[in-house]
PDB file of C-alpha atoms in Angstrom:
ATOM      1  CA  MET A   1       0.000   0.000   0.000  1.00  0.00           C
ATOM      2  CA  GLY A   2       1.604   3.315  -1.098  1.00  0.00           C
ATOM      3  CA  LYS A   3       2.028   6.334   1.175  1.00  0.00           C
ATOM      4  CA  LYS A   4      -0.275   9.279   0.642  1.00  0.00           C
ATOM      5  CA  LYS A   5       1.489  12.250  -0.896  1.00  0.00           C
ATOM      6  CA  VAL A   6       0.997  15.640   0.758  1.00  0.00           C
ATOM      7  CA  SER A   7       1.201  18.571  -1.608  1.00  0.00           C
ATOM      8  CA  ALA A   8       2.658  21.890  -0.543  1.00  0.00           C
ATOM      9  CA  PRO A   9       0.346  24.909  -0.307  1.00  0.00           C
ATOM     10  CA  VAL A  10      -0.024  26.811  -3.532  1.00  0.00           C
ATOM     11  CA  ASP A  11       1.181  30.002  -1.848  1.00  0.00           C
ATOM     12  CA  ILE A  12       4.142  28.458  -0.025  1.00  0.00           C
ATOM     13  CA  ARG A  13       5.950  31.809   0.416  1.00  0.00           C
ATOM     14  CA  GLY A  14       2.891  33.415   1.985  1.00  0.00           C
ATOM     15  CA  ALA A  15       2.454  30.403   4.269  1.00  0.00           C
ATOM     16  CA  THR A  16       6.055  30.419   5.498  1.00  0.00           C
ATOM     17  CA  SER A  17       5.944  34.199   5.955  1.00  0.00           C
ATOM     18  CA  GLY A  18       2.834  33.886   8.094  1.00  0.00           C
ATOM     19  CA  PHE A  19       4.488  31.066  10.049  1.00  0.00           C
ATOM     20  CA  LEU A  20       7.514  33.281  10.822  1.00  0.00           C
ATOM     21  CA  ARG A  21       5.347  36.244  11.838  1.00  0.00           C
ATOM     22  CA  ALA A  22       3.167  34.114  14.107  1.00  0.00           C
ATOM     23  CA  SER A  23       6.080  32.377  15.834  1.00  0.00           C
ATOM     24  CA  THR A  24       7.909  35.678  16.360  1.00  0.00           C
ATOM     25  CA  ALA A  25       4.794  37.366  17.753  1.00  0.00           C
ATOM     26  CA  ALA A  26       4.361  34.491  20.206  1.00  0.00           C
ATOM     27  CA  ALA A  27       8.023  34.727  21.297  1.00  0.00           C
ATOM     28  CA  ARG A  28       7.725  38.512  21.667  1.00  0.00           C
ATOM     29  CA  LYS A  29       4.744  38.057  23.980  1.00  0.00           C
ATOM     30  CA  GLU A  30       6.371  35.199  25.921  1.00  0.00           C
ATOM     31  CA  TYR A  31       9.588  37.100  26.633  1.00  0.00           C
ATOM     32  CA  GLY A  32       8.121  40.618  26.768  1.00  0.00           C
ATOM     33  CA  ASP A  33      10.748  41.885  24.336  1.00  0.00           C
ATOM     34  CA  ALA A  34       9.502  44.396  21.749  1.00  0.00           C
ATOM     35  CA  ASN A  35      12.815  44.126  19.898  1.00  0.00           C
ATOM     36  CA  MET A  36      11.980  40.608  18.733  1.00  0.00           C
ATOM     37  CA  CYS A  37      10.638  41.249  15.238  1.00  0.00           C
ATOM     38  CA  VAL A  38      10.737  40.074  11.645  1.00  0.00           C
ATOM     39  CA  MET A  39      13.044  41.824   9.200  1.00  0.00           C
ATOM     40  CA  GLY A  40      10.398  44.063   7.643  1.00  0.00           C
ATOM     41  CA  GLU A  41       9.490  45.483  11.071  1.00  0.00           C
ATOM     42  CA  ALA A  42      13.040  46.152  12.284  1.00  0.00           C
ATOM     43  CA  GLY A  43      13.145  49.730  10.993  1.00  0.00           C
ATOM     44  CA  ARG A  44      10.157  50.673  13.124  1.00  0.00           C
ATOM     45  CA  ILE A  45      12.032  50.173  16.396  1.00  0.00           C
ATOM     46  CA  VAL A  46      15.061  52.307  15.462  1.00  0.00           C
ATOM     47  CA  VAL A  47      14.817  55.773  17.020  1.00  0.00           C
ATOM     48  CA  GLY A  48      17.345  58.524  16.389  1.00  0.00           C
ATOM     49  CA  LEU A  49      18.105  62.201  15.965  1.00  0.00           C
ATOM     50  CA  PRO A  50      18.102  63.784  12.504  1.00  0.00           C
ATOM     51  CA  LEU A  51      21.636  64.312  11.223  1.00  0.00           C
ATOM     52  CA  PRO A  52      22.625  67.923  10.412  1.00  0.00           C
ATOM     53  CA  GLY A  53      23.711  67.427   6.823  1.00  0.00           C
ATOM     54  CA  LEU A  54      24.480  65.185   3.882  1.00  0.00           C
ATOM     55  CA  ALA A  55      28.131  64.692   4.861  1.00  0.00           C
ATOM     56  CA  MET A  56      27.203  63.001   8.156  1.00  0.00           C
ATOM     57  CA  GLU A  57      24.458  60.970   6.463  1.00  0.00           C
ATOM     58  CA  TYR A  58      27.047  59.742   3.959  1.00  0.00           C
ATOM     59  CA  LEU A  59      29.578  58.957   6.716  1.00  0.00           C
ATOM     60  CA  LEU A  60      27.128  57.018   8.899  1.00  0.00           C
ATOM     61  CA  VAL A  61      25.144  55.539   5.977  1.00  0.00           C
ATOM     62  CA  ASN A  62      21.989  56.670   7.753  1.00  0.00           C
ATOM     63  CA  ASP A  63      19.777  59.742   8.007  1.00  0.00           C
ATOM     64  CA  ALA A  64      19.625  59.626  11.821  1.00  0.00           C
ATOM     65  CA  PHE A  65      21.984  59.259  14.777  1.00  0.00           C
ATOM     66  CA  PRO A  66      20.598  56.209  16.610  1.00  0.00           C
ATOM     67  CA  LEU A  67      19.606  56.233  20.267  1.00  0.00           C
ATOM     68  CA  SER A  68      19.862  53.188  22.562  1.00  0.00           C
ATOM     69  CA  ARG A  69      23.244  52.437  20.991  1.00  0.00           C
ATOM     70  CA  MET A  70      26.927  52.609  21.825  1.00  0.00           C
ATOM     71  CA  THR A  71      29.237  54.380  19.359  1.00  0.00           C
ATOM     72  CA  GLN A  72      33.040  54.437  19.395  1.00  0.00           C
ATOM     73  CA  ILE A  73      35.002  57.358  17.919  1.00  0.00           C
ATOM     74  CA  VAL A  74      38.502  56.202  17.034  1.00  0.00           C
ATOM     75  CA  GLY A  75      41.341  58.358  15.725  1.00  0.00           C
ATOM     76  CA  THR A  76      44.983  59.278  16.122  1.00  0.00           C
ATOM     77  CA  GLU A  77      46.143  62.093  18.403  1.00  0.00           C
ATOM     78  CA  GLY A  78      45.040  65.569  17.378  1.00  0.00           C
ATOM     79  CA  THR A  79      42.249  64.534  15.000  1.00  0.00           C
ATOM     80  CA  CYS A  80      39.477  66.450  16.836  1.00  0.00           C
ATOM     81  CA  LYS A  81      37.782  63.441  18.446  1.00  0.00           C
ATOM     82  CA  SER A  82      36.652  65.531  21.421  1.00  0.00           C
ATOM     83  CA  ALA A  83      35.435  68.266  19.083  1.00  0.00           C
ATOM     84  CA  LEU A  84      33.270  65.726  17.244  1.00  0.00           C
ATOM     85  CA  CYS A  85      31.770  64.672  20.582  1.00  0.00           C
ATOM     86  CA  PHE A  86      30.878  68.294  21.340  1.00  0.00           C
ATOM     87  CA  GLU A  87      29.339  68.579  17.869  1.00  0.00           C
ATOM     88  CA  ILE A  88      27.168  65.525  18.587  1.00  0.00           C
ATOM     89  CA  ALA A  89      26.195  67.167  21.893  1.00  0.00           C
ATOM     90  CA  ARG A  90      25.055  70.160  19.838  1.00  0.00           C
ATOM     91  CA  TRP A  91      22.715  67.881  17.858  1.00  0.00           C
ATOM     92  CA  PHE A  92      21.196  66.692  21.120  1.00  0.00           C
ATOM     93  CA  LYS A  93      20.802  70.282  22.329  1.00  0.00           C
ATOM     94  CA  GLN A  94      18.959  71.191  19.116  1.00  0.00           C
ATOM     95  CA  ASN A  95      16.507  68.375  19.859  1.00  0.00           C
ATOM     96  CA  THR A  96      15.898  69.441  23.512  1.00  0.00           C
ATOM     97  CA  GLY A  97      18.388  66.828  24.694  1.00  0.00           C
ATOM     98  CA  ILE A  98      21.121  66.874  27.340  1.00  0.00           C
ATOM     99  CA  THR A  99      24.711  65.590  27.508  1.00  0.00           C
ATOM    100  CA  TYR A 100      26.881  64.141  30.279  1.00  0.00           C
ATOM    101  CA  LEU A 101      30.645  64.236  29.674  1.00  0.00           C
ATOM    102  CA  PHE A 102      32.593  61.652  31.682  1.00  0.00           C
ATOM    103  CA  GLU A 103      35.990  63.323  31.271  1.00  0.00           C
ATOM    104  CA  ASN A 104      38.699  60.737  31.733  1.00  0.00           C
ATOM    105  CA  GLU A 105      41.813  62.607  30.543  1.00  0.00           C
ATOM    106  CA  THR A 106      41.928  65.787  32.705  1.00  0.00           C
ATOM    107  CA  LYS A 107      41.869  68.089  29.693  1.00  0.00           C
ATOM    108  CA  TYR A 108      38.348  69.560  29.687  1.00  0.00           C
ATOM    109  CA  SER A 109      38.078  73.103  28.308  1.00  0.00           C
ATOM    110  CA  PRO A 110      34.669  74.709  28.949  1.00  0.00           C
ATOM    111  CA  ASP A 111      35.405  77.496  26.443  1.00  0.00           C
ATOM    112  CA  PHE A 112      36.192  74.961  23.718  1.00  0.00           C
ATOM    113  CA  ALA A 113      33.054  72.951  24.530  1.00  0.00           C
ATOM    114  CA  GLN A 114      30.796  76.028  24.500  1.00  0.00           C
ATOM    115  CA  SER A 115      32.314  77.334  21.275  1.00  0.00           C
ATOM    116  CA  ILE A 116      30.864  74.262  19.550  1.00  0.00           C
ATOM    117  CA  ILE A 117      27.760  73.402  21.597  1.00  0.00           C
ATOM    118  CA  GLY A 118      26.771  77.033  22.169  1.00  0.00           C
ATOM    119  CA  TYR A 119      26.997  79.408  25.104  1.00  0.00           C
ATOM    120  CA  THR A 120      24.468  79.367  27.929  1.00  0.00           C
ATOM    121  CA  ASP A 121      22.078  82.297  27.645  1.00  0.00           C
ATOM    122  CA  ALA A 122      22.382  84.439  30.765  1.00  0.00           C
ATOM    123  CA  GLU A 123      18.714  85.413  30.540  1.00  0.00           C
ATOM    124  CA  ASP A 124      17.123  81.971  30.694  1.00  0.00           C
ATOM    125  CA  ASP A 125      20.142  80.029  32.078  1.00  0.00           C
ATOM    126  CA  MET A 126      19.088  76.861  30.244  1.00  0.00           C
ATOM    127  CA  GLU A 127      21.645  74.104  30.773  1.00  0.00           C
ATOM    128  CA  CYS A 128      22.202  71.171  28.398  1.00  0.00           C
ATOM    129  CA  PHE A 129      25.698  69.926  29.291  1.00  0.00           C
ATOM    130  CA  ALA A 130      27.290  68.477  32.446  1.00  0.00           C
ATOM    131  CA  HIS A 131      30.962  67.701  33.109  1.00  0.00           C
ATOM    132  CA  TYR A 132      31.831  64.749  35.387  1.00  0.00           C
ATOM    133  CA  PRO A 133      35.624  64.455  35.937  1.00  0.00           C
ATOM    134  CA  CYS A 134      36.877  60.895  36.499  1.00  0.00           C
ATOM    135  CA  ASP A 135      40.101  59.882  38.229  1.00  0.00           C
ATOM    136  CA  SER A 136      40.287  56.156  37.485  1.00  0.00           C
ATOM    137  CA  LEU A 137      38.842  53.311  35.462  1.00  0.00           C
ATOM    138  CA  GLU A 138      36.547  52.342  38.318  1.00  0.00           C
ATOM    139  CA  ASP A 139      35.468  55.957  38.770  1.00  0.00           C
ATOM    140  CA  TRP A 140      34.126  56.452  35.220  1.00  0.00           C
ATOM    141  CA  GLN A 141      32.428  53.053  35.215  1.00  0.00           C
ATOM    142  CA  SER A 142      30.755  53.825  38.549  1.00  0.00           C
ATOM    143  CA  LYS A 143      29.619  57.287  37.419  1.00  0.00           C
ATOM    144  CA  VAL A 144      28.220  55.955  34.129  1.00  0.00           C
ATOM    145  CA  GLN A 145      26.269  53.263  35.989  1.00  0.00           C
ATOM    146  CA  TYR A 146      24.960  55.660  38.643  1.00  0.00           C
ATOM    147  CA  THR A 147      23.932  58.357  36.160  1.00  0.00           C
ATOM    148  CA  LEU A 148      22.208  55.852  33.891  1.00  0.00           C
ATOM    149  CA  GLY A 149      20.184  54.452  36.794  1.00  0.00           C
ATOM    150  CA  GLN A 150      19.344  57.954  38.004  1.00  0.00           C
ATOM    151  CA  ILE A 151      18.104  59.064  34.572  1.00  0.00           C
ATOM    152  CA  ARG A 152      15.955  55.992  34.012  1.00  0.00           C
ATOM    153  CA  GLU A 153      14.366  56.366  37.437  1.00  0.00           C
ATOM    154  CA  MET A 154      13.717  60.109  37.064  1.00  0.00           C
ATOM    155  CA  MET A 155      12.174  59.624  33.632  1.00  0.00           C
ATOM    156  CA  VAL A 156       9.515  57.113  34.662  1.00  0.00           C
ATOM    157  CA  LYS A 157       9.350  56.673  38.448  1.00  0.00           C
ATOM    158  CA  LYS A 158       6.948  58.774  40.483  1.00  0.00           C
ATOM    159  CA  THR A 159       8.423  59.948  43.794  1.00  0.00           C
ATOM    160  CA  ALA A 160       7.819  62.715  46.328  1.00  0.00           C
ATOM    161  CA  ALA A 161      10.642  64.730  44.777  1.00  0.00           C
ATOM    162  CA  ASN A 162       9.482  63.889  41.251  1.00  0.00           C
ATOM    163  CA  PRO A 163       5.647  63.664  41.337  1.00  0.00           C
ATOM    164  CA  LYS A 164       5.227  64.026  37.561  1.00  0.00           C
ATOM    165  CA  PRO A 165       7.945  62.098  35.701  1.00  0.00           C
ATOM    166  CA  MET A 166       8.347  63.297  32.105  1.00  0.00           C
ATOM    167  CA  GLY A 167       8.776  59.857  30.578  1.00  0.00           C
ATOM    168  CA  ARG A 168      11.168  58.847  27.819  1.00  0.00           C
ATOM    169  CA  VAL A 169      10.491  61.976  25.783  1.00  0.00           C
ATOM    170  CA  PHE A 170      13.910  63.640  25.382  1.00  0.00           C
ATOM    171  CA  PRO A 171      17.290  62.314  24.197  1.00  0.00           C
ATOM    172  CA  VAL A 172      20.335  61.913  26.441  1.00  0.00           C
ATOM    173  CA  LEU A 173      23.972  61.626  25.371  1.00  0.00           C
ATOM    174  CA  PHE A 174      26.765  60.046  27.412  1.00  0.00           C
ATOM    175  CA  VAL A 175      30.299  60.920  26.247  1.00  0.00           C
ATOM    176  CA  LEU A 176      33.309  59.062  27.659  1.00  0.00           C
ATOM    177  CA  ASP A 177      36.551  60.841  26.738  1.00  0.00           C
ATOM    178  CA  SER A 178      38.482  58.634  26.644  1.00  0.00           C
ATOM    179  CA  ILE A 179      37.873  54.977  27.288  1.00  0.00           C
ATOM    180  CA  SER A 180      41.456  54.263  28.382  1.00  0.00           C
ATOM    181  CA  GLY A 181      42.485  57.686  29.664  1.00  0.00           C
ATOM    182  CA  LYS A 182      43.102  56.633  33.284  1.00  0.00           C
ATOM    183  CA  LEU A 183      44.560  53.619  35.058  1.00  0.00           C
ATOM    184  CA  SER A 184      42.640  51.348  37.358  1.00  0.00           C
ATOM    185  CA  ARG A 185      43.040  52.007  41.084  1.00  0.00           C
ATOM    186  CA  GLU A 186      44.914  48.723  41.384  1.00  0.00           C
ATOM    187  CA  SER A 187      47.509  49.786  38.812  1.00  0.00           C
ATOM    188  CA  ALA A 188      47.825  53.278  40.311  1.00  0.00           C
ATOM    189  CA  GLN A 189      48.386  51.838  43.801  1.00  0.00           C
ATOM    190  CA  ARG A 190      51.058  49.466  42.452  1.00  0.00           C
ATOM    191  CA  ILE A 191      52.961  52.384  40.885  1.00  0.00           C
ATOM    192  CA  GLU A 192      52.598  54.359  44.123  1.00  0.00           C
ATOM    193  CA  LYS A 193      53.996  51.434  46.089  1.00  0.00           C
ATOM    194  CA  ASP A 194      56.866  50.507  43.723  1.00  0.00           C
ATOM    195  CA  GLY A 195      57.759  54.039  42.685  1.00  0.00           C
ATOM    196  CA  TYR A 196      57.689  53.198  38.964  1.00  0.00           C
ATOM    197  CA  ALA A 197      55.419  51.651  36.329  1.00  0.00           C
ATOM    198  CA  GLY A 198      56.683  48.180  35.485  1.00  0.00           C
ATOM    199  CA  ARG A 199      55.294  45.578  33.122  1.00  0.00           C
ATOM    200  CA  GLN A 200      52.123  44.049  34.456  1.00  0.00           C
ATOM    201  CA  HIS A 201      48.988  42.134  33.578  1.00  0.00           C
ATOM    202  CA  PRO A 202      46.549  44.347  31.606  1.00  0.00           C
ATOM    203  CA  VAL A 203      43.990  44.856  34.373  1.00  0.00           C
ATOM    204  CA  GLU A 204      42.363  47.749  32.518  1.00  0.00           C
ATOM    205  CA  ALA A 205      41.751  45.813  29.305  1.00  0.00           C
ATOM    206  CA  LEU A 206      39.927  43.015  31.123  1.00  0.00           C
ATOM    207  CA  SER A 207      37.823  45.417  33.186  1.00  0.00           C
ATOM    208  CA  ILE A 208      36.793  47.511  30.161  1.00  0.00           C
ATOM    209  CA  THR A 209      35.965  44.401  28.130  1.00  0.00           C
ATOM    210  CA  ASN A 210      33.687  43.052  30.848  1.00  0.00           C
ATOM    211  CA  PHE A 211      32.010  46.426  31.386  1.00  0.00           C
ATOM    212  CA  LEU A 212      31.304  46.909  27.684  1.00  0.00           C
ATOM    213  CA  LYS A 213      29.731  43.463  27.507  1.00  0.00           C
ATOM    214  CA  LYS A 214      27.317  44.499  30.252  1.00  0.00           C
ATOM    215  CA  ILE A 215      26.408  48.147  29.600  1.00  0.00           C
ATOM    216  CA  PRO A 216      24.845  48.103  26.062  1.00  0.00           C
ATOM    217  CA  GLN A 217      21.687  46.249  27.134  1.00  0.00           C
ATOM    218  CA  ASP A 218      21.150  48.827  29.900  1.00  0.00           C
ATOM    219  CA  PHE A 219      20.598  51.473  27.180  1.00  0.00           C
ATOM    220  CA  GLU A 220      18.189  49.329  25.190  1.00  0.00           C
ATOM    221  CA  GLU A 221      14.715  50.878  24.772  1.00  0.00           C
ATOM    222  CA  TRP A 222      15.870  54.145  26.391  1.00  0.00           C
ATOM    223  CA  PRO A 223      16.488  57.419  24.473  1.00  0.00           C
ATOM    224  CA  ILE A 224      20.130  57.358  25.523  1.00  0.00           C
ATOM    225  CA  SER A 225      23.284  57.134  23.394  1.00  0.00           C
ATOM    226  CA  PHE A 226      26.738  56.274  24.704  1.00  0.00           C
ATOM    227  CA  VAL A 227      29.696  57.664  22.715  1.00  0.00           C
ATOM    228  CA  ALA A 228      33.195  56.561  23.763  1.00  0.00           C
ATOM    229  CA  VAL A 229      36.439  58.068  22.459  1.00  0.00           C
ATOM    230  CA  ASN A 230      39.318  55.693  21.781  1.00  0.00           C
ATOM    231  CA  HIS A 231      42.837  56.191  20.454  1.00  0.00           C
ATOM    232  CA  LEU A 232      44.061  54.752  17.175  1.00  0.00           C
ATOM    233  CA  LYS A 233      47.614  53.426  17.267  1.00  0.00           C
ATOM    234  CA  PRO A 234      48.985  52.811  13.778  1.00  0.00           C
ATOM    235  CA  THR A 235      51.999  50.486  13.685  1.00  0.00           C
ATOM    236  CA  LYS A 236      54.102  49.097  10.848  1.00  0.00           C
ATOM    237  CA  SER A 237      54.155  45.336  10.379  1.00  0.00           C
ATOM    238  CA  ALA A 238      57.174  43.277   9.319  1.00  0.00           C
ATOM    239  CA  THR A 239      56.016  43.553   5.705  1.00  0.00           C
ATOM    240  CA  GLY A 240      55.788  47.354   5.892  1.00  0.00           C
ATOM    241  CA  ALA A 241      51.994  47.478   5.947  1.00  0.00           C
ATOM    242  CA  ILE A 242      50.325  49.920   8.337  1.00  0.00           C
ATOM    243  CA  GLU A 243      48.212  48.146  10.948  1.00  0.00           C
ATOM    244  CA  ARG A 244      45.469  50.148  12.662  1.00  0.00           C
ATOM    245  CA  ASN A 245      45.182  49.112  16.317  1.00  0.00           C
ATOM    246  CA  LYS A 246      43.166  50.605  19.150  1.00  0.00           C
ATOM    247  CA  ALA A 247      43.306  50.218  22.903  1.00  0.00           C
TER     248      ALA A 247
END
């Protein structure tokens, strides 16, 4: 006795598409994650600020600067990395946003920052930029974590001090300048004890790697962008080719 043949649906593409949509919708509901979506819906969950001109749109291959993302600005010394960060802060200011600078190199110049972002008007005294100096690797990580938690709570949590939270209605920029500008406290204490900086295990690299594996999901679904400055270190290989390395 022969087996009964089962024919495929006439509209097999429509059937499989519906199958994918249904299974994804069920998973989205099960896990409570709005970012679970099919490819055609992915563009709907990307939120960003309009870029100021065609040059930046061409550079970023986008017409918006995305929120809820981490961006790294990498360049050699003297290539205006900090200036670009202040320019991005200006975009946030134009869209009623605010910026927190976690300054990790002890080189902050308020005049330079204001010359790009804009000067505070003495009449209305509207602030859009805050400077948080950091003295170690642990210090900037702690301040980023604390400020992020504070912002998220103030945006949505009703308290006696904040009876009418505004919600997630304005963009926030975090700038870390730079990601490897200061030693860890452990390394600094070792130099203090020995009197010199010897060769040692890269404590900073491991700490930064672990932190950057943790922090991106904390920005997800929040109107917050994290921009970190890093230093490009070109070196010449044995063959004479220029290799572009970063910390």
